[in-house]
Coordinates of C-alpha atoms in Angstrom, one line a residue:
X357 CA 22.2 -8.1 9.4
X358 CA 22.7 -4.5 8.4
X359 CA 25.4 -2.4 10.2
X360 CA 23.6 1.1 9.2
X361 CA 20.8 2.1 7.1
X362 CA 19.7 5.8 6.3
X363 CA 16.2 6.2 7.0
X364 CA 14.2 8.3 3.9
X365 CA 11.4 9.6 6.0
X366 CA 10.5 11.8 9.0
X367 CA 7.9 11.8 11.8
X368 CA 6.9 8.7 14.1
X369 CA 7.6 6.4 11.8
X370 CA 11.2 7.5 11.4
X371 CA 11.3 7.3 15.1
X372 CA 10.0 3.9 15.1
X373 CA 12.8 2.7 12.5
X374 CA 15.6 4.7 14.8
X375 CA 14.3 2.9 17.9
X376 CA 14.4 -1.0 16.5
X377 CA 17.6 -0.4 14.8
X378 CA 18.8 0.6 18.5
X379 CA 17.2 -2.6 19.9
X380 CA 19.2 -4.5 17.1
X381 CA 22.5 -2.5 17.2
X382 CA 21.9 -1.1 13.8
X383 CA 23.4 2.5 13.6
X384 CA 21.0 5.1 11.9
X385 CA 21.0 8.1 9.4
X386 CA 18.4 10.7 9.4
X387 CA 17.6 12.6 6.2
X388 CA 15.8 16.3 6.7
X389 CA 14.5 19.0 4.8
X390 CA 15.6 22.6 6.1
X391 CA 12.2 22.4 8.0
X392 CA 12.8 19.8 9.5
X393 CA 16.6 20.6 11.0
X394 CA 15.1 20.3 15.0
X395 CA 12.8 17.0 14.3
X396 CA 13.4 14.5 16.9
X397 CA 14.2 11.9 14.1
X398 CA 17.4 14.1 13.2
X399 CA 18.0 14.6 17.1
X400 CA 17.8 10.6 18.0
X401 CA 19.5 9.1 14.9
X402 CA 23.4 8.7 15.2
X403 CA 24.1 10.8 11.9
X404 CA 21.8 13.5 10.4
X405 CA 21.9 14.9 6.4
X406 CA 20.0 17.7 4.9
X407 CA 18.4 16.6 1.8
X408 CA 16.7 20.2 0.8
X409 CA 14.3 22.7 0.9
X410 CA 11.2 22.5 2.8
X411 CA 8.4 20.9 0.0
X412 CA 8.6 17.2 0.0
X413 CA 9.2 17.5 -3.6
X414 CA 12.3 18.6 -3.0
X415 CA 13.7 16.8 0.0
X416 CA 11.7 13.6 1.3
X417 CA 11.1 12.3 -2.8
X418 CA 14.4 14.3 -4.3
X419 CA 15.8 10.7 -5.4
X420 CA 19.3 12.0 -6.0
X421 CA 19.6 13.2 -3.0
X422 CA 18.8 11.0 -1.0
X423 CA 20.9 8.5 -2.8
X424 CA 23.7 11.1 -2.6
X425 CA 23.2 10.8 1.4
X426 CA 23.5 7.1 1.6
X427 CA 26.8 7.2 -0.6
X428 CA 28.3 9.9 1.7
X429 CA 27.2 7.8 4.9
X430 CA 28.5 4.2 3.5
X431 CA 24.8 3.1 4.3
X432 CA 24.0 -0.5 3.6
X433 CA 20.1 -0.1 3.1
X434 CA 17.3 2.3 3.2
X435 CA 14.1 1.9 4.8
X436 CA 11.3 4.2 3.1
X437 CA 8.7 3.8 5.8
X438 CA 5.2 4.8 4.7
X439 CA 4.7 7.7 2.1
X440 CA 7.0 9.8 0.1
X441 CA 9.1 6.8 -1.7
X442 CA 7.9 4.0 0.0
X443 CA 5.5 2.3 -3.0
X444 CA 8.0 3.8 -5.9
X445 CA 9.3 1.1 -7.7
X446 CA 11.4 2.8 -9.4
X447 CA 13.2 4.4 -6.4
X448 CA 13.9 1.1 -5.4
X449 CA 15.1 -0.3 -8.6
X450 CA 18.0 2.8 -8.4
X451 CA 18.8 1.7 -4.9
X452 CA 19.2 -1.6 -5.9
X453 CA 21.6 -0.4 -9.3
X454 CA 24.1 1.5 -6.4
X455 CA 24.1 -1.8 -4.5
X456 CA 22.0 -0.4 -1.6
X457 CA 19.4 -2.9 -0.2
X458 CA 15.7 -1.6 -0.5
X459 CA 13.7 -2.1 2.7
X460 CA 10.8 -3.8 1.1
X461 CA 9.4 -6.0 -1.6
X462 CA 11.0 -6.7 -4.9
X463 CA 10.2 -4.0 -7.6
X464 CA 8.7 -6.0 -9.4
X465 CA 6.3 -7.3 -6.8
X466 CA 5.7 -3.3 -5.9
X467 CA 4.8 -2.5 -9.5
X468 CA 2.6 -5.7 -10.0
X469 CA 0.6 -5.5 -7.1
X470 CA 1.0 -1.6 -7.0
X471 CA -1.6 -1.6 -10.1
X472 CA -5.1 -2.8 -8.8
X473 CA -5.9 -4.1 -12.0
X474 CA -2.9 -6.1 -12.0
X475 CA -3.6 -7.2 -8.7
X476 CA -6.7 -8.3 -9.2
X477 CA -6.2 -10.7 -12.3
X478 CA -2.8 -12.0 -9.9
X479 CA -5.5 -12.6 -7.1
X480 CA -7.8 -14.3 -9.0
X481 CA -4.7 -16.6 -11.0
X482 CA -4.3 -17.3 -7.2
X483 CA -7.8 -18.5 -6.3
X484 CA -8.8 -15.9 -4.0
X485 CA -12.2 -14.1 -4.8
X486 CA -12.6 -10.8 -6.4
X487 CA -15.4 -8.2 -6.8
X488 CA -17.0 -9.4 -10.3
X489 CA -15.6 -6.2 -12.7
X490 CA -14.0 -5.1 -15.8
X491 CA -11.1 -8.0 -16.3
X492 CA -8.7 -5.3 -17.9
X493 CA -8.3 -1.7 -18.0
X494 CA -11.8 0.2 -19.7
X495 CA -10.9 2.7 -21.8
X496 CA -14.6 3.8 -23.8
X497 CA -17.8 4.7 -21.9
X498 CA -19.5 2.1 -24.4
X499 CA -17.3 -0.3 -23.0
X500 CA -18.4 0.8 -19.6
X501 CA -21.9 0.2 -20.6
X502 CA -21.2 -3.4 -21.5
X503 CA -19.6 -4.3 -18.6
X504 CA -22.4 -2.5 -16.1
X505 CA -25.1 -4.3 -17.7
X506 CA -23.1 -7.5 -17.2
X507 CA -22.4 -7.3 -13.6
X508 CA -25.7 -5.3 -12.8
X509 CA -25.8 -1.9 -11.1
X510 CA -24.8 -0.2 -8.8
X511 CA -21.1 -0.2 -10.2
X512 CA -18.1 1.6 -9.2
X513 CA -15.3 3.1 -11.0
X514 CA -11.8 3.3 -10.1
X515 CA -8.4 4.2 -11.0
X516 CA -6.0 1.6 -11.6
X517 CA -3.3 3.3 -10.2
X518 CA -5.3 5.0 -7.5
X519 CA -5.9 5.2 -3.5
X520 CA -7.4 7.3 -0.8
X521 CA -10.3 7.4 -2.9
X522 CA -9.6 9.6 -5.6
X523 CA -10.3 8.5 -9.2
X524 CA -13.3 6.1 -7.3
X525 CA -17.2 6.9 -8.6
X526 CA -20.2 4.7 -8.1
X527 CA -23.3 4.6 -10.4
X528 CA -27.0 3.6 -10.6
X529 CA -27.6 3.6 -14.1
X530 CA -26.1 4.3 -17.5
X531 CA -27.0 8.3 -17.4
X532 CA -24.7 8.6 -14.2
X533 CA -22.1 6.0 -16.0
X534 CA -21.2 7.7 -18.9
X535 CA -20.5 11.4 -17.0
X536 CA -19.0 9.5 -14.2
X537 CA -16.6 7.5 -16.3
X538 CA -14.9 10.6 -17.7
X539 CA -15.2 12.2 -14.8
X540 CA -13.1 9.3 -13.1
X541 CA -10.2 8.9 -16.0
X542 CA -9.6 12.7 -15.6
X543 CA -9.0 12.9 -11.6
X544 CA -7.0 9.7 -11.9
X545 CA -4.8 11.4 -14.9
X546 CA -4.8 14.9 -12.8
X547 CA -4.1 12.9 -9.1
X548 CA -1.9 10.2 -10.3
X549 CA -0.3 10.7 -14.0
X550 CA -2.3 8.0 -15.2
X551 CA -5.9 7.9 -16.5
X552 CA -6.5 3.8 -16.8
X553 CA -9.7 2.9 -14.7
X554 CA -11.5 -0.4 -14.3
X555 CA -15.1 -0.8 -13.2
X556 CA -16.0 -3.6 -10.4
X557 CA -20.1 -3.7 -8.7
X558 CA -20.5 -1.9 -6.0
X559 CA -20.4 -3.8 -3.0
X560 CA -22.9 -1.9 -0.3
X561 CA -22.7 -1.3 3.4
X562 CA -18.9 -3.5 3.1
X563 CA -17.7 -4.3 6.1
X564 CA -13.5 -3.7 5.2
X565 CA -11.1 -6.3 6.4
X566 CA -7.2 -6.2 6.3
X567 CA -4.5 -8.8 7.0
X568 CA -1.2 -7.9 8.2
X569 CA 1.5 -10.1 6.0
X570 CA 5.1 -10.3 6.7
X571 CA 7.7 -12.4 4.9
X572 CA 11.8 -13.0 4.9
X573 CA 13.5 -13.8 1.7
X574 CA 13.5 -17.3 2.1
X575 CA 9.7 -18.0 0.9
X576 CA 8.6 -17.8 4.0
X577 CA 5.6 -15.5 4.8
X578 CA 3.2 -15.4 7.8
X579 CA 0.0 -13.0 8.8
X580 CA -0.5 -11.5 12.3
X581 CA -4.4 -11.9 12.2
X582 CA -6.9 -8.8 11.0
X583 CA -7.9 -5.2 11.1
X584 CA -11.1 -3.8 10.6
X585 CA -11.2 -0.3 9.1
X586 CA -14.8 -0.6 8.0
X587 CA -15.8 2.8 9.8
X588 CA -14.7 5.8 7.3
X589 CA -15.4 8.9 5.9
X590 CA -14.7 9.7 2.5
X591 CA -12.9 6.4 2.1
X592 CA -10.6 7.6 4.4
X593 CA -9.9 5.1 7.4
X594 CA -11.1 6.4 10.4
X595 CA -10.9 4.0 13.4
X596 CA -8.9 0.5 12.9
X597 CA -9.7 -2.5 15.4
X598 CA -8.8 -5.9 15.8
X599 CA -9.8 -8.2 16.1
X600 CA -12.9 -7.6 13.8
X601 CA -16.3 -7.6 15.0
X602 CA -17.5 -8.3 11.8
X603 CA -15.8 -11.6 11.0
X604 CA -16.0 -15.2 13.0
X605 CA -13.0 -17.8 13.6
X606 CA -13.7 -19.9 10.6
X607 CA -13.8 -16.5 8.4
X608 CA -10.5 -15.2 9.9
X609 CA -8.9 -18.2 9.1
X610 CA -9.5 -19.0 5.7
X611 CA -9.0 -14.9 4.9
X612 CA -6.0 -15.4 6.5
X613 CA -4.8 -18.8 4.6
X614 CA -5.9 -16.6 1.5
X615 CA -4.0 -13.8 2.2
X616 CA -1.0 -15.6 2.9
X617 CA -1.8 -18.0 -0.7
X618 CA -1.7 -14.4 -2.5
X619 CA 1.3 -13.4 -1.0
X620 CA 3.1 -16.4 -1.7
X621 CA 2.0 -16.5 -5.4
X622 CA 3.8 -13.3 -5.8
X623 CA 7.2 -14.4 -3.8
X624 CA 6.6 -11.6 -1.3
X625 CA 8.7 -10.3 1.3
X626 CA 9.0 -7.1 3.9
X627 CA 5.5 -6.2 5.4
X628 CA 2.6 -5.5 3.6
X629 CA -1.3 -5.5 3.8
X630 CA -3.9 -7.7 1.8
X631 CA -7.8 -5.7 2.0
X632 CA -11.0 -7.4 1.6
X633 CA -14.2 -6.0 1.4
X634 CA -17.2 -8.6 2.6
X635 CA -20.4 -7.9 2.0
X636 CA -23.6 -8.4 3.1
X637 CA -24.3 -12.5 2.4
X638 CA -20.6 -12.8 4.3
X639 CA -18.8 -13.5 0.8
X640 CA -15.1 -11.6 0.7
X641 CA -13.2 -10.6 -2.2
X642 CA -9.5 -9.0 -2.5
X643 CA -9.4 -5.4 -3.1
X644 CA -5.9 -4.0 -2.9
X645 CA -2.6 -4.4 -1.6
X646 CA -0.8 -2.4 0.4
X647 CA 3.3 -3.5 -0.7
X648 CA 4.6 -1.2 2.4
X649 CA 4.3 -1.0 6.3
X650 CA 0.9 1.2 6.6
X651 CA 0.7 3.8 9.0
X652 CA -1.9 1.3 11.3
X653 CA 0.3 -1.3 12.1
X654 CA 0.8 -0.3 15.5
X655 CA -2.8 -1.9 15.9
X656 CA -2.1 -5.2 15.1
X657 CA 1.7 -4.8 17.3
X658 CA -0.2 -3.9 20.4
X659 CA -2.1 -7.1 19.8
X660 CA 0.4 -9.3 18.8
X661 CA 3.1 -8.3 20.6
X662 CA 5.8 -8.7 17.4
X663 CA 7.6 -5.6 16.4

């Protein structure tokens, strides 16, 4: 058990952090930007450091800073929460190197399932379905062309180090392929420093399934049941419910053995989310993996009941 951790985040779920280290008798440290000096995360938590200037850029990711904070305040860990540093491997790796714990999976685990191509072949190694695709990164339309015909249109393309749906462009045949696919590998390079993309078929009308994972550091990992997030707009997540409409008992439960299988063959641990896409003929395959808490989780607490 922790005796004080320095929270690198702001918002609700700083709060959130603040208010179960309170249940637990965990003392708290608030990091702020010079926007942020009133926030009620700054105002609730027991100590409070500036970090820096208003952009995130040069507060909420400034690395050395933040590290600098947690040295200052003899912290013992740092929870990232969701966004800004929570999915940076490397962040984590430098907390670990100044003995601080990282609130989260292992960095290795963040940067092999952080890569969806790299997820994908890990799923399959694993047993658990996956959209029929590109089995490595595609890096020449002609290769694109090969691997369409293969696996039949429609396709989609994505970025491998993507999300949110930038990078992502579907096709109906090899006209709209070959402008899509450059298209696709200059977002990803522009959006996320990295232009590797991989092509999978589209699935249509999916219904979009998650599975809330938790695990401790002793091997042992669990999932509190599903969310469905199928309604949304510009792949953007709209409305989360649970449980899904969309899925029956015997569905939920092998999703959910799957899910945890995955996890497992990685030696998870922290909180993180497994998606599946199912589509029409009720077949699911693994899509991505989420290696933080996502900002929906509350869903699946007011369900549950676990914190």
């Amino acid at each position: 058990m922790f005796s004080k951790i320095l929270i690198a985040n702001r918002g609700e779920v700083a709060l959130r952090i603040i208010r179960a280290c309170k249940e637990m008798g965990i003392r708290t440290v608030a990091v702020y930007s010079e926007a942020d000096a009133s926030s009620l995360h700054v105002r609730y938590a027991d100590e409070a450091i500036c970090i820096g200037a208003p952009p995130s850029s040069e507060s909420y990711l400034n690395v050395p800073s933040i590290i600098s904070a947690a040295e200052i305040t003899d912290v013992e860990a740092i929870h990232p929460g969701y966004g800004f540093l929570a999915e940076d491997a490397h962040f984590a790796e430098i907390c670990e190197s100044c003995q601080i714990k990282f609130i989260g999976p292992p960095p290795v685990v963040m940067r092999l399932m952080g890569d969806k191509m790299a997820a994908k072949e890990t799923a399959r190694k694993a047993g658990v379905p996956v959209v029929p695709g590109s089995t490595a990164v595609v890096n020449a339309k002609e290769d694109a062309l090969k691997i369409a015909k293969r696996i039949k249109y429609p396709v989609i393309i994505k970025a491998s180090a993507g999300g949110g749906g930038k990078g992502m462009r579907i096709c109906h045949n090899d006209v709209r392929l070959v402008g899509a696919f450059l298209t696709a590998q200059r977002e990803a390079e522009a959006a996320f420093g990295n232009a590797d993309v991989y092509i999978e078929r589209y699935v249509e009308k999916p219904r979009h399934i998650e599975f809330q994972i938790l695990g401790d550091s002793h091997g042992h990992i669990v999932h509190l049941g599903e969310r469905d997030c199928t309604v949304q707009r510009r792949h953007q997540k709209l409305i989360e419910e649970t449980p899904s409409p969309s899925i029956n008992g015997k569905q939920r439960k092998r999703m959910g053995e799957l899910a945890v299988k995955l996890a497992k063959s990685v030696n998870y641990s922290n909180a993180g989310t497994i998606e599946f896409l199912m589509d029409q003929d009720d077949e699911f395959y693994f899509m991505e993996m989420n290696t933080r808490i996502q900002v929906e989780h509350p869903v699946t607490e007011m369900i549950t009941g676990v914190d």
